[in-house]
Short mmCIF file of C-alpha atoms and ligand atoms in Angstrom, two decimals:
data_model
loop_
_atom_site.label_atom_id
_atom_site.label_comp_id
_atom_site.label_asym_id
_atom_site.label_seq_id
_atom_site.Cartn_x
_atom_site.Cartn_y
_atom_site.Cartn_z
CA UNK D 1 0.00 0.09 -0.07
CA UNK D 2 1.29 3.60 -1.22
CA UNK D 3 1.60 5.76 1.91
CA UNK D 4 0.23 9.41 2.24
CA UNK D 5 0.96 11.72 4.76
CA UNK D 6 0.07 15.37 5.22
CA UNK D 7 -0.62 18.33 7.38
CA UNK D 8 -2.33 20.77 8.82
CA UNK D 9 -1.95 23.45 10.85
CA UNK D 10 -3.76 24.51 14.07
CA UNK D 11 -2.90 28.33 13.58
CA UNK D 12 -7.27 29.56 14.20
CA UNK D 13 -10.75 28.69 15.43
CA UNK D 14 -11.89 27.15 11.89
CA UNK D 15 -10.53 25.35 9.55
CA UNK D 16 -11.61 27.53 6.67
CA UNK D 17 -13.45 26.05 2.82
CA UNK D 18 -9.95 26.41 1.46
CA UNK D 19 -8.41 24.00 3.38
CA UNK D 20 -11.11 21.51 2.92
CA UNK D 21 -11.10 21.43 -0.60
CA UNK D 22 -7.75 22.08 -1.13
CA UNK D 23 -6.49 18.96 1.54
CA UNK D 24 -8.94 17.56 3.29
CA UNK D 25 -11.39 16.47 1.05
CA UNK D 26 -8.33 14.63 -0.94
CA UNK D 27 -7.35 13.19 3.04
CA UNK D 28 -11.05 11.39 2.83
CA UNK D 29 -11.21 9.79 -0.07
CA UNK D 30 -6.88 8.22 0.15
CA UNK D 31 -7.86 6.72 3.20
CA UNK D 32 -8.91 3.76 1.34
CA UNK D 33 -6.12 1.92 -0.04
CA UNK D 34 -3.43 4.06 1.33
CA UNK D 35 -1.45 4.04 4.53
CA UNK D 36 -2.39 7.19 5.55
CA UNK D 37 -1.00 9.67 8.39
CA UNK D 38 -2.38 12.60 8.96
CA UNK D 39 -0.68 15.06 11.17
CA UNK D 40 -2.03 18.35 13.03
CA UNK D 41 1.66 20.59 12.47
CA UNK D 42 1.01 22.19 16.18
CA UNK D 43 4.60 23.07 16.30
CA UNK D 44 4.76 24.75 12.58
CA UNK D 45 2.19 26.93 14.77
CA UNK D 46 4.74 28.40 17.11
CA UNK D 47 6.59 30.24 14.84
CA UNK D 48 3.62 33.74 16.00
CA UNK D 49 3.47 33.77 19.43
CA UNK D 50 0.82 31.84 20.24
CA UNK D 51 -0.99 31.07 24.06
CA UNK D 52 -0.67 28.08 25.19
CA UNK D 53 -4.62 27.59 26.15
CA UNK D 54 -5.33 28.90 22.65
CA UNK D 55 -2.80 25.84 21.66
CA UNK D 56 -4.63 23.35 23.00
CA UNK D 57 -8.03 24.86 22.04
CA UNK D 58 -6.90 24.65 18.61
CA UNK D 59 -5.58 21.45 18.16
CA UNK D 60 -8.49 19.70 19.61
CA UNK D 61 -10.89 21.95 17.02
CA UNK D 62 -8.45 20.80 14.26
CA UNK D 63 -9.11 17.07 15.33
CA UNK D 64 -12.36 17.52 15.47
CA UNK D 65 -13.16 18.97 12.15
CA UNK D 66 -11.22 16.64 10.59
CA UNK D 67 -13.16 13.24 12.14
CA UNK D 68 -16.46 15.55 11.47
CA UNK D 69 -15.17 16.03 7.39
CA UNK D 70 -14.36 11.81 7.67
CA UNK D 71 -10.77 11.01 8.54
CA UNK D 72 -11.39 7.80 10.97
CA UNK D 73 -8.87 7.23 13.82
CA UNK D 74 -9.52 3.59 12.62
CA UNK D 75 -8.83 3.90 9.25
CA UNK D 76 -5.60 6.85 9.05
CA UNK D 77 -3.25 7.56 11.64
CA UNK D 78 -4.27 11.13 12.99
CA UNK D 79 -1.45 12.57 15.50
CA UNK D 80 0.05 15.77 16.94
CA UNK D 81 3.72 16.97 15.44
CA UNK D 82 4.55 17.26 19.31
CA UNK D 83 3.70 13.99 20.53
CA UNK D 84 6.75 12.50 17.84
CA UNK D 85 9.78 14.34 19.03
CA UNK D 86 11.39 12.58 15.86
CA UNK D 87 10.21 15.53 13.06
CA UNK D 88 12.73 17.70 15.28
CA UNK D 89 14.95 15.27 15.30
CA UNK D 90 15.12 14.88 11.66
CA UNK D 91 14.03 19.05 11.15
CA UNK D 92 17.50 19.63 11.88
CA UNK D 93 18.95 17.59 9.66
CA UNK D 94 16.85 18.68 7.29
CA UNK D 95 18.54 22.20 8.17
CA UNK D 96 22.02 20.74 7.63
CA UNK D 97 21.08 19.94 4.10
CA UNK D 98 19.27 23.10 2.92
CA UNK D 99 21.37 26.16 1.70
CA UNK D 100 20.74 29.51 3.05
CA UNK D 101 20.17 30.59 -0.15
CA UNK D 102 17.51 28.04 -1.08
CA UNK D 103 15.40 28.47 1.72
CA UNK D 104 15.49 32.13 1.43
CA UNK D 105 13.67 31.62 -1.79
CA UNK D 106 10.91 30.08 -0.35
CA UNK D 107 7.79 32.41 -1.30
CA UNK D 108 5.85 31.67 1.98
CA UNK D 109 8.89 33.25 4.09
CA UNK D 110 9.11 35.91 1.97
CA UNK D 111 5.24 37.16 2.05
CA UNK D 112 4.65 35.95 5.75
CA UNK D 113 8.24 38.21 7.23
CA UNK D 114 7.29 41.32 4.69
CA UNK D 115 4.08 41.68 6.70
CA UNK D 116 5.97 41.92 9.91
CA UNK D 117 9.48 42.61 8.77
CA UNK D 118 12.27 40.16 8.05
CA UNK D 119 13.84 41.57 11.49
CA UNK D 120 10.96 40.39 13.63
CA UNK D 121 10.42 36.99 11.79
CA UNK D 122 11.28 34.65 13.90
CA UNK D 123 14.18 31.83 13.28
CA UNK D 124 11.39 29.45 13.27
CA UNK D 125 9.66 31.12 10.04
CA UNK D 126 12.27 30.47 7.78
CA UNK D 127 13.49 27.22 9.19
CA UNK D 128 9.62 26.48 8.85
CA UNK D 129 10.26 24.63 5.12
CA UNK D 130 12.74 21.99 6.79
CA UNK D 131 10.42 20.68 9.64
CA UNK D 132 7.92 20.43 7.20
CA UNK D 133 10.22 18.14 4.60
CA UNK D 134 10.99 15.90 8.22
CA UNK D 135 7.27 15.44 8.50
CA UNK D 136 7.06 13.90 5.28
CA UNK D 137 10.35 12.26 4.70
CA UNK D 138 10.14 10.31 8.46
CA UNK D 139 7.13 8.58 7.58
CA UNK D 140 8.75 7.45 3.67
CA UNK D 141 5.96 9.18 2.45
CA UNK D 142 4.93 8.54 -1.49
CA UNK D 143 1.72 11.04 -1.79
CA UNK D 144 1.58 14.75 -0.07
CA UNK D 145 -2.05 15.81 -0.73
CA UNK D 146 -1.99 19.49 -0.35
CA UNK D 147 -2.91 23.03 -1.97
CA UNK D 148 -1.44 24.67 -4.37
CA UNK D 149 0.36 27.06 -2.03
CA UNK D 150 2.45 23.87 -0.63
CA UNK D 151 4.06 22.80 -4.88
CA UNK D 152 7.31 24.81 -3.25
CA UNK D 153 7.96 23.36 -0.06
CA UNK D 154 7.07 19.61 -1.86
CA UNK D 155 9.79 20.65 -4.17
CA UNK D 156 12.20 21.31 -1.41
CA UNK D 157 11.73 18.08 0.29
CA UNK D 158 11.90 16.25 -3.05
CA UNK D 159 15.44 18.19 -3.86
CA UNK D 160 16.96 17.38 0.01
CA UNK D 161 16.10 14.03 0.45
CA UNK D 162 17.69 13.46 -3.36
CA UNK D 163 20.83 15.45 -1.35
CA UNK D 164 20.62 13.16 1.39
CA UNK D 165 20.00 9.69 -0.34
CA UNK D 166 23.07 10.82 -2.83
CA UNK D 167 25.46 12.05 0.07
CA UNK D 168 24.60 8.89 2.50
CA UNK D 169 22.78 6.42 0.37
CA UNK D 170 19.26 5.49 0.43
CA UNK D 171 17.56 6.79 3.76
CA UNK D 172 14.26 8.24 2.08
CA UNK D 173 11.55 7.85 -0.06
CA UNK D 174 11.17 10.54 -2.80
CA UNK D 175 7.75 11.47 -2.49
CA UNK D 176 5.14 12.94 -4.68
CA UNK D 177 3.41 16.55 -4.19
CA UNK D 178 -0.62 15.53 -5.33
CA UNK D 179 -2.30 19.25 -6.16
CA UNK D 180 -5.64 18.65 -7.24
CA UNK D 181 -5.90 21.20 -10.11
CA UNK D 182 -9.94 22.33 -9.95
CA UNK D 183 -9.54 23.19 -5.95
CA UNK D 184 -6.06 23.64 -5.57
CA UNK D 185 -6.81 26.98 -4.55
CA UNK D 186 -10.03 28.60 -3.22
CA UNK D 187 -9.59 32.23 -3.26
CA UNK D 188 -11.26 35.39 -0.36
CA UNK D 189 -14.46 36.00 -1.43
CA UNK D 190 -13.77 39.54 -0.83
CA UNK D 191 -10.27 39.48 -2.92
CA UNK D 192 -11.37 36.67 -5.28
CA UNK D 193 -7.27 36.74 -6.53
CA UNK D 194 -5.69 36.28 -3.37
CA UNK D 195 -6.36 32.89 -1.54
CA UNK D 196 -8.49 32.05 0.97
CA UNK D 197 -6.49 32.37 4.14
CA UNK D 198 -6.06 31.70 8.08
CA UNK D 199 -4.08 34.89 8.33
CA UNK D 200 -6.48 37.02 5.97
CA UNK D 201 -7.11 40.72 6.65
CA UNK D 202 -10.55 40.32 6.57
CA UNK D 203 -13.61 37.20 7.69
CA UNK D 204 -15.42 38.60 5.51
CA UNK D 205 -14.04 36.65 2.94
CA UNK D 206 -13.15 33.81 4.72
CA UNK D 207 -15.72 30.73 5.14
CA UNK D 208 -14.87 28.90 8.34
CA UNK D 209 -16.00 25.57 8.95
CA UNK D 210 -17.01 26.32 12.22
CA UNK D 211 -19.29 29.63 11.51
CA UNK D 212 -22.86 29.01 11.71
CA UNK D 213 -24.61 28.72 8.60
CA UNK D 214 -26.53 31.95 8.50
CA UNK D 215 -23.10 34.08 8.57
CA UNK D 216 -21.46 31.82 5.63
CA UNK D 217 -24.42 32.35 3.57
CA UNK D 218 -24.18 36.19 4.40
CA UNK D 219 -20.75 35.96 3.21
CA UNK D 220 -21.18 34.02 0.12
CA UNK D 221 -24.03 36.59 -1.00
CA UNK D 222 -22.29 39.64 -0.28
CA UNK D 223 -19.34 38.63 -1.46
CA UNK D 224 -17.60 40.57 -4.22
CA UNK D 225 -18.20 39.74 -7.88
CA UNK D 226 -17.76 42.09 -10.93
CA UNK D 227 -20.14 44.32 -12.89
CA UNK D 228 -21.15 41.92 -15.68
CA UNK D 229 -24.60 39.31 -14.87
CA UNK D 230 -23.62 36.44 -17.31
CA UNK D 231 -22.63 32.99 -14.41
CA UNK D 232 -19.72 32.14 -16.82
CA UNK D 233 -15.86 30.26 -15.97
CA UNK D 234 -13.81 32.75 -16.90
CA UNK D 235 -10.77 33.48 -14.06
CA UNK D 236 -9.40 36.57 -15.13
CA UNK D 237 -12.35 38.99 -16.31
CA UNK D 238 -14.34 37.17 -13.44
CA UNK D 239 -12.64 35.87 -10.18
CA UNK D 240 -14.71 36.37 -8.12
CA UNK D 241 -17.84 34.34 -10.00
CA UNK D 242 -14.78 31.85 -11.34
CA UNK D 243 -14.41 31.18 -7.22
CA UNK D 244 -18.14 30.68 -6.72
CA UNK D 245 -18.24 28.21 -9.09
CA UNK D 246 -15.11 26.36 -8.75
CA UNK D 247 -16.66 25.96 -4.60
CA UNK D 248 -20.41 25.36 -6.09
CA UNK D 249 -18.83 22.21 -8.38
CA UNK D 250 -16.62 21.15 -5.90
CA UNK D 251 -18.84 20.62 -3.42
CA UNK D 252 -22.09 19.45 -5.60
CA UNK D 253 -20.26 17.67 -8.23
CA UNK D 254 -21.88 19.30 -11.31
CA UNK D 255 -19.55 20.36 -13.67
CA UNK D 256 -18.31 24.27 -14.62
CA UNK D 257 -20.13 23.62 -17.34
CA UNK D 258 -23.59 22.27 -15.94
CA UNK D 259 -23.70 25.71 -14.34
CA UNK D 260 -23.31 27.88 -17.56
CA UNK D 261 -26.47 26.13 -18.56
CA UNK D 262 -27.81 26.35 -15.18
CA UNK D 263 -27.84 29.79 -14.34
CA UNK D 264 -27.98 30.82 -18.04
CA UNK D 265 -30.12 34.01 -18.23
CA UNK D 266 -30.26 34.55 -14.23
CA UNK D 267 -28.38 36.74 -12.47
CA UNK D 268 -25.80 37.07 -10.30
CA UNK D 269 -28.36 37.26 -7.34
CA UNK D 270 -29.78 33.68 -7.97
CA UNK D 271 -26.34 31.65 -8.18
CA UNK D 272 -24.66 33.17 -5.36
CA UNK D 273 -28.27 32.24 -3.69
CA UNK D 274 -27.40 28.57 -4.89
CA UNK D 275 -24.03 28.46 -3.93
CA UNK D 276 -24.63 29.69 -0.04
CA UNK D 277 -27.12 27.03 -0.14
CA UNK D 278 -25.12 24.51 -1.39
CA UNK D 279 -22.15 25.55 0.85
CA UNK D 280 -24.20 25.59 4.32
CA UNK D 281 -26.42 22.09 4.05
CA UNK D 282 -22.48 20.85 3.26
CA UNK D 283 -21.16 22.19 6.32
CA UNK D 284 -24.43 21.97 8.51
CA UNK D 285 -23.33 18.29 9.80
CA UNK D 286 -20.21 18.89 9.50
CA UNK D 287 -20.02 21.60 12.13
CA UNK D 288 -22.80 19.32 14.31
CA UNK D 289 -20.36 16.42 14.23
CA UNK D 290 -17.57 18.81 15.52
CA UNK D 291 -19.11 20.62 18.19
CA UNK D 292 -20.23 17.18 19.52
CA UNK D 293 -16.86 15.31 19.26
CA UNK D 294 -15.98 18.51 21.38
CA UNK D 295 -17.89 17.84 23.69
CA UNK D 296 -15.90 14.63 24.86
CA UNK D 297 -12.24 16.20 24.87
CA UNK D 298 -10.75 13.00 26.74
CA UNK D 299 -11.91 10.79 23.72
CA UNK D 300 -10.48 13.25 21.11
CA UNK D 301 -7.39 13.08 23.63
CA UNK D 302 -7.08 9.50 23.28
CA UNK D 303 -7.09 8.79 19.75
CA UNK D 304 -4.63 11.62 19.04
CA UNK D 305 -2.53 9.52 21.90
CA UNK D 306 -3.29 6.04 19.57
CA UNK D 307 -2.34 7.93 16.58
CA UNK D 308 0.51 9.45 17.96
CA UNK D 309 1.93 6.03 19.34
CA UNK D 310 1.91 4.41 16.00
CA UNK D 311 3.54 7.66 14.18
CA UNK D 312 6.50 7.05 16.88
CA UNK D 313 7.25 3.28 15.94
CA UNK D 314 7.56 4.46 12.16
CA UNK D 315 9.45 7.61 12.64
CA UNK D 316 11.66 5.92 14.90
CA UNK D 317 12.42 3.21 12.49
CA UNK D 318 13.53 6.17 10.12
CA UNK D 319 15.16 8.07 12.54
CA UNK D 320 17.62 4.70 13.41
CA UNK D 321 18.47 4.21 9.71
CA UNK D 322 19.05 7.43 9.33
CA UNK D 323 21.21 7.69 11.99
CA UNK D 324 22.87 4.96 11.01
CA UNK D 325 23.64 6.05 7.19
CA UNK D 326 25.13 9.67 9.02
CA UNK D 327 27.82 7.71 10.83
CA UNK D 328 26.94 8.93 14.07
CA UNK D 329 27.01 6.28 17.25
CA UNK D 330 23.88 6.81 18.48
P1 LIG X 401 -2.32 25.42 6.18
O1 LIG X 401 -2.14 24.68 7.57
O2 LIG X 401 -1.63 26.43 5.89
O3 LIG X 401 -3.27 24.76 5.36
C1 LIG X 401 -3.54 22.83 5.00
C2 LIG X 401 -3.55 23.14 3.47
O4 LIG X 401 -4.72 23.36 3.22
C3 LIG X 401 -4.47 23.83 1.72
N1 LIG X 401 -4.81 24.66 1.76
C4 LIG X 401 -6.05 25.44 0.33
N2 LIG X 401 -6.17 25.02 -0.41
C5 LIG X 401 -6.73 25.25 -1.78
N3 LIG X 401 -7.32 26.29 -1.57
C6 LIG X 401 -6.52 27.37 0.04
N4 LIG X 401 -7.09 28.82 -0.09
C7 LIG X 401 -6.03 26.88 0.75
N5 LIG X 401 -5.16 27.40 1.77
C8 LIG X 401 -4.83 26.31 2.35
C9 LIG X 401 -2.47 24.16 2.20
O5 LIG X 401 -2.40 23.56 0.88
C10 LIG X 401 -2.39 22.87 2.72
O6 LIG X 401 -2.63 21.52 2.22
N6 LIG X 401 2.61 23.81 5.66
C11 LIG X 401 1.68 23.57 5.65
C12 LIG X 401 1.53 22.56 6.55
C13 LIG X 401 2.32 21.27 7.05
C14 LIG X 401 2.41 19.76 6.10
C15 LIG X 401 3.25 19.31 5.96
C16 LIG X 401 1.73 19.68 5.09
C17 LIG X 401 3.09 21.12 7.97
N7 LIG X 401 3.87 19.79 7.47
C18 LIG X 401 3.87 18.26 5.78
C19 LIG X 401 2.02 18.98 4.03
C20 LIG X 401 2.93 17.98 4.47
C21 LIG X 401 0.40 24.33 5.75
O7 LIG X 401 0.69 25.62 6.67
O8 LIG X 401 -0.77 24.44 5.72
#
C-alpha cells in the first residue's frame, strides 16, 4: 500500500473551506487503499506567538473537524506533531542539508515575513520548510496531498531527500505532491484573486467551517463579483464568479459547464443564493459533528494519543536508519 502523509496547522478556531477543498477532501478519499498519516502540526504553529490555552483548544478543534469531515482514526493515523520527537530530530538534519540561498527563495517565508518585516520574523519561520520536509520524509511517504500554496515546499522536500540519498545512501523515499488542480486554490470571497487564508486581513472573505450557517450564507451573498451579470467561468475577467463556481462544483459535483447552463439568463443574485445553499447544507452536519466531538475532549485526546504512538514507531525506524547512514554512534 502506498503511504500518504499530510499536515495542517492548528492556527485558527476553525478550518476554512480552502483547507477542506484543497487538502482535507483528498485526505478523506485517500484513506481507502492507502496507509495514511495525517498530522496536526502544532510545532509549526509556534512560528508566531501563541497563547498556550489557544494552542490546546485549536489542536482539539482541528482534530474534531478532521474527524467530522470523515478522517477515520481507525483507517488513518491521526496524530499531533509534538507527540513525535523525531520530527525535530530530522528537522535539524534537513536544516543541515538545505542551503541558505534555497531556503531564502521560499515564497511563503518572503510573504509572511514581509508583513512584519524580516527583522522581527522568528528564525523558525525561516527554517519552517525544513521541518515540513522532515514531517514528510520521516514517514517515507509516497504522496502528499496539499493545496497549490505548498508546491514549493514539496519541491524542496524532494530536493533535500535526493541530496541526502546521494550523499549518505538511500535513506528516504522521494515523495510526490498531490495537488488537485480544480480545487488547489480557493480564493478569498472579498479579494477573489488572493487565496482564502487563516491569516486574511478580513474574516468577511473566509468561509469558516465552524461558523453558523447564516454567517457563511451572508458572506457568500455579499461576496465581491464583477459588474457583469453572466455566470461564466473566466478566472481573469470574472475571478469572483469563477471562485464561487469552483466552490459550488467541488461540493455539489456539478461540472462548471452544467452550472453555466443552469444559470444562463439568471443573475448573480440567484447564483450566489444557490452557492450559499450548497455550502451551508454541506457544512451544517460537519459543524454539528465537530461540536459534538468537542464535548468529549478526553475521547479526542485518547484518539490522538493512539495515533501518536503509531506514528512514533514508524518515525523512530526512519531516524534509526538515517543516523546509522550518517555515521553517528546513536
Ligand atoms: P495550512 O495549515 O496552511 O493548510 C492546510 C492545507 O490546506 C491547503 N490550503 C488551501 N487549499 C486550497 N485553497 C486555499 N485557499 C488553501 N489554503 C490552505 C494547504 O495547501 C494545505 O494543504 N505548511 C503546511 C502544513 C504542513 C504540511 C506538512 C503539509 C506542515 N507539514 C507536511 C503537508 C505535509 C501549511 O501551513 O498548511
